[in-house]
Amino acid sequence: IRALTFQRVKFVMGLPVLKRAIQDQAEKTKNFVSRSLVIGEVLSIADMATGVKCGIIYWLFGGAVRNLGSPGHVTKWLQPLQEQKYTGMFAMTERGHGSNVRGIQTEATFDLSAQEFVIDTPCENAEKMYIGNAMYGNYAAVFAQLIINGRSQGPHCFIVPVRDENGSLYPGVTAIDMMYKEGLHGVDNGILIFHKVRIPRENLLDKFGSVAPDGQYHSPIKNKSARFNAMLAALTPSRLAVTFQALGAMKLGLTIAIRYSHRPRLISQNCSLTSAGFY
């Protein structure tokens, strides 16, 4: 069922109307958010697992790139995403940190000499959990503490390679299947663990905070709490998609229930119920 769902995602996202939606996301055109929410709702009515997977790849991962990255990030990452050259995932939740994003423990330590960030899972509580598309995705938008010279600048988002084009995990990356979720057997949720995975400095989505080649941290928002709040606020449209998917499922369930309630029931001589069908 997961393989079928993945094929459905590739098919629907290849449709012109949905390819245009991704282009609108990259260009941040007027009314993009409202149109995207409607698309997510319709997909979820057709098939919830497909709707969820599309939301993860294009609206959560893609939304992180669009809302937290620079114009250069948008050009580099969203165009190939639209062309289905890779798929992504959104890695924020940790075993020990669900809603407490500020307290996440995954680390992104800047290595000045190599001009790289070292992504590491220092403890069990820092393992990324319930990550959608974890068993298929090529890249992850990973939230981690940005550490420079032993000091954390707070949570930031990084693009981290997880699998190559053949589906093989990169060295240092562990993905553990969390198996099936009730009602969403087509969605592959998993645990992600990073062991000193190195990524280029440019893979930091730096709209709200950047690191210069000399290791200096710069941000247009000086207050750390205000900067953190701005980062989360930028992701609000992507999170709204989840509520619209739930709305779509509720509409479908209500429609089925109402139609079923209108089926007349006849009582046979032995008092057993038989259905007279729809009228």
XYZ file of C-alpha atoms in Angstrom:
279
model
C 0.000 0.000 0.000
C 2.902 2.377 0.664
C 4.376 1.818 -2.782
C 0.945 2.410 -4.322
C 0.524 5.626 -2.337
C 3.936 6.821 -3.486
C 2.966 6.190 -7.116
C -0.292 8.069 -6.578
C 1.632 11.035 -5.188
C 3.872 11.107 -8.259
C 0.840 10.911 -10.537
C -1.283 13.628 -8.940
C 1.652 16.003 -8.492
C 2.389 15.587 -12.188
C -1.026 17.006 -13.068
C -0.825 20.537 -14.517
C -2.993 22.119 -11.819
C -0.802 20.774 -9.030
C 2.463 21.517 -10.817
C 1.193 25.067 -11.086
C 0.472 25.079 -7.355
C 4.121 24.309 -6.611
C 5.180 27.073 -8.983
C 2.817 29.441 -7.183
C 4.450 28.400 -3.924
C 7.895 29.236 -5.280
C 6.693 32.594 -6.563
C 4.493 33.208 -3.512
C 1.666 34.432 -5.706
C -1.492 36.030 -4.361
C -3.973 33.648 -2.704
C -1.471 30.777 -2.927
C -2.167 29.678 0.652
C -5.950 29.488 0.292
C -5.696 27.614 -3.017
C -3.199 25.163 -1.548
C -5.442 24.464 1.427
C -8.308 23.628 -0.914
C -6.054 21.300 -2.931
C -4.983 19.526 0.259
C -8.596 19.089 1.317
C -9.634 17.640 -2.052
C -6.690 15.223 -2.126
C -7.550 14.001 1.361
C -11.151 13.344 0.362
C -9.959 11.286 -2.608
C -7.353 9.355 -0.580
C -6.165 10.464 2.848
C -2.751 8.785 2.636
C -2.021 10.428 -0.714
C -3.137 13.788 0.647
C -0.907 13.438 3.705
C 2.135 12.405 1.655
C 1.653 15.305 -0.752
C 1.333 17.644 2.217
C 4.575 16.369 3.740
C 6.616 16.568 0.558
C 5.318 19.747 -1.023
C 3.747 21.857 1.719
C 5.810 20.971 4.796
C 9.224 20.374 3.222
C 8.565 22.767 0.353
C 7.002 25.283 2.726
C 10.080 25.206 4.959
C 12.300 25.999 1.972
C 9.982 28.749 0.741
C 9.322 30.431 4.075
C 12.638 29.931 5.872
C 15.107 30.009 2.993
C 16.589 32.663 0.740
C 15.622 33.233 -2.922
C 18.658 31.128 -3.794
C 17.318 28.232 -1.734
C 13.950 28.505 -3.461
C 15.594 28.299 -6.882
C 17.870 25.421 -5.910
C 15.356 23.229 -4.086
C 11.796 23.952 -5.221
C 12.313 23.645 -8.977
C 13.678 20.058 -8.824
C 10.990 19.239 -6.241
C 8.362 20.370 -8.721
C 10.009 18.219 -11.389
C 9.900 15.204 -9.008
C 13.657 14.754 -9.077
C 13.567 14.055 -5.338
C 11.159 13.975 -2.400
C 11.473 15.586 0.999
C 10.366 15.260 4.598
C 9.852 17.583 7.557
C 11.876 16.641 10.651
C 10.927 18.772 13.629
C 9.365 16.483 16.265
C 11.753 14.595 18.559
C 11.239 11.741 20.980
C 11.570 14.112 23.918
C 10.262 17.272 22.262
C 6.882 17.419 20.571
C 5.400 20.882 20.993
C 8.541 22.156 22.772
C 10.398 23.077 19.595
C 12.610 25.546 21.425
C 14.038 22.662 23.463
C 14.956 20.314 20.601
C 18.295 18.592 21.104
C 19.446 17.706 17.592
C 22.655 19.657 17.012
C 24.055 21.459 13.976
C 27.613 22.445 14.903
C 29.492 24.738 12.540
C 32.945 23.525 11.474
C 34.786 26.677 10.428
C 37.714 24.948 8.720
C 35.484 22.731 6.577
C 32.708 25.322 6.055
C 30.202 22.645 7.032
C 27.563 21.928 9.643
C 27.785 18.655 11.540
C 24.285 17.291 12.162
C 24.171 14.988 15.167
C 21.650 13.203 17.385
C 23.355 13.387 20.798
C 20.860 11.301 22.787
C 17.737 9.179 22.524
C 15.433 12.109 23.278
C 16.865 13.912 20.243
C 15.762 11.243 17.758
C 13.369 12.649 15.175
C 10.061 10.776 15.507
C 6.900 10.274 13.445
C 8.599 11.767 10.412
C 6.382 11.341 7.352
C 8.014 9.989 4.169
C 10.921 8.810 6.329
C 11.267 5.532 4.445
C 11.229 7.079 0.953
C 12.438 10.686 1.188
C 15.754 11.905 -0.219
C 16.126 15.087 1.828
C 14.884 16.284 5.199
C 14.197 19.775 6.498
C 15.794 19.192 9.907
C 15.304 21.523 12.854
C 18.378 21.598 15.069
C 20.197 23.827 17.521
C 22.660 25.963 15.559
C 25.911 25.831 17.535
C 28.890 28.113 16.885
C 31.932 28.012 19.164
C 29.995 26.024 21.741
C 27.097 28.484 21.892
C 23.598 27.757 20.596
C 21.828 30.380 18.513
C 18.552 28.502 18.891
C 16.648 26.180 16.536
C 17.224 26.648 12.811
C 16.251 24.592 9.774
C 18.772 22.716 7.622
C 18.455 20.697 4.420
C 20.025 17.311 5.170
C 20.548 14.549 2.561
C 19.022 11.262 3.715
C 19.016 8.967 0.647
C 20.611 8.903 -2.769
C 18.646 8.577 -6.008
C 18.664 4.779 -5.615
C 17.033 4.937 -2.187
C 20.143 3.983 -0.199
C 20.740 5.803 3.082
C 23.765 8.054 3.254
C 26.488 7.211 5.806
C 25.608 8.420 9.282
C 21.844 8.381 8.699
C 19.583 5.793 10.330
C 15.886 5.472 9.443
C 13.675 3.174 11.542
C 10.221 2.206 10.304
C 7.463 2.959 12.843
C 5.140 0.666 10.877
C 1.487 1.346 10.157
C -0.706 4.075 11.592
C -4.399 3.273 11.906
C -6.236 4.646 8.895
C -3.024 5.762 7.175
C -1.330 2.553 6.077
C -0.013 4.297 2.992
C 2.039 6.805 5.007
C 5.539 5.771 6.083
C 6.335 7.340 9.444
C 9.761 6.708 10.881
C 12.533 7.662 13.278
C 15.562 9.546 11.964
C 18.940 9.438 13.713
C 21.993 11.383 12.557
C 25.557 10.513 13.482
C 27.853 13.407 12.598
C 26.378 13.956 9.144
C 28.145 16.798 7.341
C 26.318 19.278 5.126
C 27.508 22.438 3.328
C 27.165 25.767 5.117
C 24.753 26.826 2.367
C 22.230 24.169 3.471
C 21.167 26.365 6.382
C 17.826 27.981 5.496
C 18.932 31.464 6.400
C 16.040 33.886 5.998
C 16.046 34.619 9.737
C 19.640 33.753 10.584
C 22.827 33.111 8.592
C 26.421 32.094 9.247
C 29.173 33.901 7.339
C 32.283 32.060 6.099
C 34.223 33.487 9.054
C 31.764 31.870 11.478
C 29.944 35.059 12.450
C 26.215 34.702 13.045
C 23.912 37.348 11.550
C 20.171 37.834 11.883
C 17.763 40.637 10.967
C 16.026 39.881 14.285
C 18.419 40.361 17.186
C 16.198 39.046 19.980
C 16.461 35.240 20.089
C 12.869 34.697 21.265
C 11.461 37.047 18.634
C 13.528 35.296 15.964
C 12.269 31.889 17.066
C 8.656 33.104 17.000
C 9.140 34.534 13.514
C 10.440 31.184 12.265
C 7.425 29.317 13.597
C 4.996 31.957 12.334
C 6.415 31.529 8.827
C 5.385 27.862 8.942
C 1.768 28.537 9.960
C 0.288 28.089 6.442
C 1.924 24.665 6.148
C 0.513 23.567 9.488
C -2.944 24.857 8.542
C -2.968 22.255 5.780
C -3.279 19.527 8.427
C -6.551 20.994 9.709
C -7.941 21.230 6.193
C -7.042 17.595 5.566
C -8.958 16.684 8.722
C -11.845 18.812 7.465
C -11.865 16.886 4.206
C -11.943 13.549 6.046
C -14.784 14.796 8.250
C -16.822 15.905 5.232
C -16.356 12.528 3.586
C -17.283 10.624 6.742
C -20.343 12.807 7.305
C -21.472 12.327 3.710
C -21.214 8.544 4.028
C -23.054 8.574 7.365
C -25.917 10.736 6.075
C -26.365 8.631 2.959
C -26.314 5.466 5.025
C -28.896 6.872 7.439
C -31.303 7.384 4.526
C -31.256 3.716 3.604
C -34.702 2.361 4.611
C -34.736 -0.823 6.658
C -37.366 -3.519 6.299
C -38.143 -6.109 8.949
C -38.733 -9.588 7.611
C -41.009 -12.119 9.217
C -38.175 -13.518 11.318
C -37.439 -9.968 12.553
C -34.077 -9.772 10.797
C -33.129 -6.449 9.213
C -32.706 -6.256 5.474
C -31.646 -3.294 3.417
C -33.911 -1.849 0.767
C -31.008 0.029 -0.760
C -30.704 3.669 -1.689
C -33.601 5.704 -2.966
